[in-house]
Short mmCIF file of C-alpha atoms in Angstrom, two decimals:
data_model
loop_
_atom_site.label_atom_id
_atom_site.label_comp_id
_atom_site.label_asym_id
_atom_site.label_seq_id
_atom_site.Cartn_x
_atom_site.Cartn_y
_atom_site.Cartn_z
CA GLU A 484 -47.29 -3.72 -5.29
CA VAL A 485 -46.71 -2.99 -1.65
CA GLN A 486 -45.70 0.55 -0.97
CA LEU A 487 -44.71 2.11 2.54
CA VAL A 488 -44.31 5.79 2.54
CA GLU A 489 -43.02 7.60 5.74
CA SER A 490 -43.44 11.20 6.49
CA GLY A 491 -43.00 13.76 9.23
CA GLY A 492 -39.47 13.71 10.04
CA GLY A 493 -37.43 16.58 11.00
CA LEU A 494 -35.25 18.41 13.28
CA VAL A 495 -36.32 18.66 17.11
CA GLN A 496 -34.89 19.79 20.25
CA PRO A 497 -34.23 17.66 23.23
CA GLY A 498 -36.96 16.96 25.28
CA GLY A 499 -39.38 17.93 22.40
CA SER A 500 -41.92 15.89 20.54
CA LEU A 501 -42.57 14.84 17.04
CA ARG A 502 -44.94 12.73 15.34
CA ILE A 503 -44.22 10.47 12.28
CA SER A 504 -46.40 8.50 10.00
CA CYS A 505 -46.44 5.81 7.30
CA ALA A 506 -48.91 5.65 4.68
CA ALA A 507 -49.25 2.07 3.41
CA SER A 508 -50.95 0.80 0.06
CA GLY A 509 -51.02 -2.30 -2.09
CA PHE A 510 -52.05 -4.95 0.59
CA ILE A 511 -54.62 -5.18 3.19
CA PHE A 512 -53.41 -3.04 6.02
CA SER A 513 -55.91 -4.26 8.69
CA ASN A 514 -54.66 -7.66 8.21
CA TYR A 515 -51.13 -7.26 9.39
CA TRP A 516 -49.02 -6.36 12.43
CA MET A 517 -46.81 -3.17 11.47
CA SER A 518 -43.63 -2.15 13.22
CA TRP A 519 -41.02 0.94 13.37
CA VAL A 520 -37.19 0.04 12.93
CA ARG A 521 -34.80 2.60 13.42
CA GLN A 522 -31.16 3.23 11.88
CA ALA A 523 -28.87 5.75 13.91
CA PRO A 524 -26.41 7.51 11.38
CA GLY A 525 -23.52 5.22 10.22
CA LYS A 526 -25.21 2.28 12.79
CA GLY A 527 -26.86 -0.69 12.65
CA LEU A 528 -30.76 -1.54 12.85
CA GLU A 529 -32.85 -1.51 16.20
CA TRP A 530 -36.54 -2.74 16.24
CA VAL A 531 -38.35 0.08 17.90
CA ALA A 532 -42.28 -1.00 18.33
CA SER A 533 -44.93 -3.13 17.00
CA ILE A 534 -48.81 -3.20 16.82
CA GLU A 535 -51.11 -5.74 16.08
CA LYS A 536 -54.02 -5.73 13.63
CA GLY A 537 -56.54 -3.88 15.57
CA GLY A 538 -54.46 -1.67 17.38
CA TYR A 539 -54.92 -3.21 20.98
CA GLU A 540 -51.48 -5.08 21.51
CA LYS A 541 -48.56 -2.90 21.50
CA ASN A 542 -44.54 -3.84 21.94
CA TYR A 543 -41.87 -1.48 22.75
CA VAL A 544 -38.04 -1.94 23.18
CA ASP A 545 -37.28 -0.71 26.98
CA SER A 546 -35.27 2.50 25.79
CA VAL A 547 -38.72 3.92 24.46
CA LYS A 548 -41.19 2.80 26.68
CA GLY A 549 -43.26 5.65 28.22
CA ARG A 550 -41.85 7.95 25.59
CA PHE A 551 -42.77 6.68 22.30
CA THR A 552 -46.72 5.42 21.30
CA ILE A 553 -47.31 3.41 18.37
CA SER A 554 -50.77 3.44 16.71
CA ARG A 555 -52.54 2.98 13.36
CA ASP A 556 -55.82 3.90 11.60
CA ASN A 557 -56.98 1.01 9.56
CA ALA A 558 -59.62 3.16 7.65
CA GLN A 559 -56.69 5.39 6.20
CA SER A 560 -53.99 2.47 6.03
CA SER A 561 -51.98 4.52 8.01
CA LEU A 562 -49.41 3.88 11.06
CA SER A 563 -48.05 6.39 13.28
CA LEU A 564 -45.54 6.82 15.88
CA GLN A 565 -45.73 9.59 18.42
CA MET A 566 -42.35 10.32 20.12
CA ASN A 567 -42.19 12.55 23.40
CA SER A 568 -39.19 13.57 25.63
CA LEU A 569 -36.83 13.02 22.52
CA ARG A 570 -33.02 12.47 23.46
CA VAL A 571 -29.88 12.92 21.36
CA ASP A 572 -29.67 9.36 21.09
CA ASP A 573 -33.04 8.92 19.54
CA THR A 574 -31.56 10.63 16.07
CA ALA A 575 -32.04 8.03 13.36
CA ILE A 576 -33.88 7.09 10.16
CA TYR A 577 -37.22 5.48 11.19
CA TYR A 578 -38.49 2.84 8.96
CA CYS A 579 -42.07 1.65 8.66
CA ALA A 580 -42.12 -2.03 8.20
CA TYR A 581 -44.51 -4.69 7.49
CA GLY A 582 -44.57 -7.59 9.97
CA VAL A 583 -43.91 -8.21 13.51
CA TRP A 584 -41.33 -11.13 13.26
CA PHE A 585 -39.54 -10.59 10.57
CA PHE A 586 -39.98 -7.46 8.22
CA ASN A 587 -40.92 -8.24 4.73
CA TYR A 588 -41.27 -4.60 3.36
CA TRP A 589 -39.81 -1.57 4.33
CA GLY A 590 -40.28 2.27 3.85
CA GLN A 591 -37.63 4.68 2.56
CA GLY A 592 -37.32 6.09 5.92
CA ALA A 593 -38.04 9.16 7.93
CA LEU A 594 -34.89 11.10 9.36
CA VAL A 595 -35.41 12.12 12.87
CA THR A 596 -32.60 14.60 14.10
CA VAL A 597 -32.73 15.73 17.81
CA SER A 598 -30.21 18.35 18.37
CA SER A 599 -29.94 21.73 20.02
CA GLU B 455 -32.53 -9.96 25.35
CA ILE B 456 -30.84 -12.10 22.83
CA VAL B 457 -27.43 -10.59 21.70
CA LEU B 458 -26.60 -11.63 18.03
CA THR B 459 -23.01 -11.29 16.99
CA GLN B 460 -21.97 -11.27 13.43
CA SER B 461 -18.65 -12.17 12.01
CA PRO B 462 -16.64 -10.94 10.21
CA GLY B 463 -16.78 -7.33 10.47
CA THR B 464 -15.92 -7.14 6.84
CA LEU B 465 -15.37 -9.42 4.42
CA SER B 466 -13.45 -8.70 1.13
CA LEU B 467 -13.99 -11.20 -1.87
CA SER B 468 -13.60 -11.49 -5.66
CA PRO B 469 -16.70 -11.93 -7.98
CA GLY B 470 -17.71 -15.65 -8.28
CA GLU B 471 -16.12 -16.53 -4.74
CA ARG B 472 -18.25 -18.06 -1.98
CA ALA B 473 -18.97 -15.68 1.10
CA SER B 474 -19.88 -17.04 4.36
CA LEU B 475 -21.46 -14.68 7.17
CA SER B 476 -21.84 -16.14 10.66
CA CYS B 477 -24.34 -14.92 13.37
CA ARG B 478 -23.97 -16.30 16.86
CA ALA B 479 -26.73 -15.78 19.36
CA SER B 480 -26.23 -15.41 23.27
CA GLN B 481 -28.95 -17.81 23.75
CA SER B 482 -30.81 -20.43 21.71
CA VAL B 483 -33.13 -18.73 18.96
CA THR B 484 -36.55 -20.30 19.29
CA SER B 485 -37.79 -22.41 16.49
CA SER B 486 -35.00 -21.16 14.22
CA ASN B 487 -36.89 -17.83 14.07
CA LEU B 488 -33.88 -15.96 12.43
CA ALA B 489 -34.11 -13.42 9.28
CA TRP B 490 -31.07 -12.04 7.04
CA TYR B 491 -31.55 -8.77 5.46
CA GLN B 492 -29.27 -6.86 2.63
CA GLN B 493 -28.69 -3.18 3.02
CA LYS B 494 -27.00 -1.11 0.19
CA PRO B 495 -25.94 2.37 0.68
CA GLY B 496 -28.76 4.66 1.04
CA GLN B 497 -31.56 2.23 0.71
CA ALA B 498 -33.82 0.45 3.01
CA PRO B 499 -32.97 -3.34 4.28
CA ARG B 500 -34.39 -6.02 2.20
CA LEU B 501 -35.29 -9.39 3.45
CA LEU B 502 -33.39 -12.14 2.21
CA ILE B 503 -34.07 -15.39 4.37
CA TYR B 504 -36.48 -16.12 6.95
CA GLY B 505 -36.91 -19.24 9.18
CA ALA B 506 -33.33 -19.28 8.96
CA SER B 507 -33.36 -21.14 5.51
CA THR B 508 -36.47 -19.92 3.34
CA ARG B 509 -35.65 -17.60 0.61
CA ALA B 510 -37.84 -14.51 0.66
CA THR B 511 -39.82 -13.70 -2.70
CA GLY B 512 -37.68 -12.71 -5.46
CA ILE B 513 -34.57 -13.61 -3.74
CA PRO B 514 -31.84 -15.26 -6.09
CA ASP B 515 -30.87 -19.01 -5.20
CA ARG B 516 -27.31 -17.99 -4.71
CA PHE B 517 -28.35 -16.87 -1.12
CA SER B 518 -28.78 -19.53 1.23
CA GLY B 519 -29.45 -19.66 4.81
CA SER B 520 -28.80 -22.18 7.57
CA GLY B 521 -28.20 -23.21 10.97
CA SER B 522 -30.33 -23.46 14.35
CA GLY B 523 -29.92 -23.20 17.93
CA THR B 524 -27.36 -20.35 18.32
CA ASP B 525 -25.27 -20.47 15.18
CA PHE B 526 -26.39 -19.60 11.67
CA THR B 527 -24.73 -19.16 8.50
CA LEU B 528 -25.71 -16.71 5.51
CA THR B 529 -23.95 -18.12 2.31
CA ILE B 530 -23.60 -16.14 -1.07
CA SER B 531 -22.84 -19.38 -3.52
CA ARG B 532 -21.16 -16.98 -6.22
CA LEU B 533 -20.57 -13.37 -5.32
CA GLU B 534 -21.99 -10.68 -8.10
CA PRO B 535 -20.68 -7.02 -8.14
CA GLU B 536 -24.27 -6.07 -6.78
CA ASP B 537 -23.94 -8.36 -3.49
CA CYS B 538 -21.89 -5.47 -2.11
CA ALA B 539 -23.76 -4.23 0.95
CA VAL B 540 -24.17 -4.76 4.44
CA TYR B 541 -25.94 -7.93 5.84
CA TYR B 542 -27.66 -8.07 9.06
CA CYS B 543 -28.86 -11.04 10.99
CA GLN B 544 -32.34 -10.66 13.30
CA GLN B 545 -33.89 -12.88 15.80
CA TYR B 546 -37.85 -13.00 16.10
CA GLY B 547 -38.17 -15.87 18.79
CA SER B 548 -38.45 -13.43 21.67
CA LEU B 549 -39.00 -9.67 22.30
CA PRO B 550 -37.35 -7.52 22.02
CA ARG B 551 -36.58 -8.21 18.42
CA THR B 552 -32.77 -7.85 17.94
CA PHE B 553 -30.41 -7.37 15.02
CA GLY B 554 -26.80 -8.28 14.88
CA GLN B 555 -24.18 -5.39 14.19
CA GLY B 556 -23.71 -6.15 10.53
CA THR B 557 -21.14 -7.68 8.15
CA LYS B 558 -20.02 -5.40 5.11
CA VAL B 559 -19.21 -7.54 1.96
CA GLU B 560 -16.93 -5.69 -0.37
CA ILE B 561 -16.20 -6.90 -3.91
CA LYS B 562 -12.56 -6.57 -4.73
#
């Protein structure tokens, strides 16, 4: 059974940094692209970033380019998102998702709140 | 960036009725690279359809997808009470991946 479990969410001040992670199991992690998708409170879904199997190719939505970095550790079956220069409008549930085109499996999400 | 517009915003129907949800793209979606998701309150989204018309594993056959180019439809043939949710379309033909704003399905 595929499982994706996010961790590391929390409250951070504007301009601050936070790193969230996703522990994957139930599939061969190193064989698949992985992604982050977020959802602001009461709003729709927004794709944030994707990373290819080996970790070399990465894609980002324009609003996070230069501030967020997606990475992976295939030995640990782990996906991460380093978020710097956080803004109030980055407040959202961040979902770890399996896939780069469409998203077959999703974690339960990590809530990131940016507020002073 | 491809903008996806879903309609209607809310659909209120009785159990057993047929629901048709529309997703219109601002430009043609390459190779029908369109997916549909269901999201219930407090839960993560669940993949229903990919490739515009292929059901994901375990999805009941009352859910079907159709369309190409710029116009796509998700049809729920016979609504069940558990189909109460928000439904999103998503295109993956180009970057950035984009989602529609969602259609809320209410069961009377």
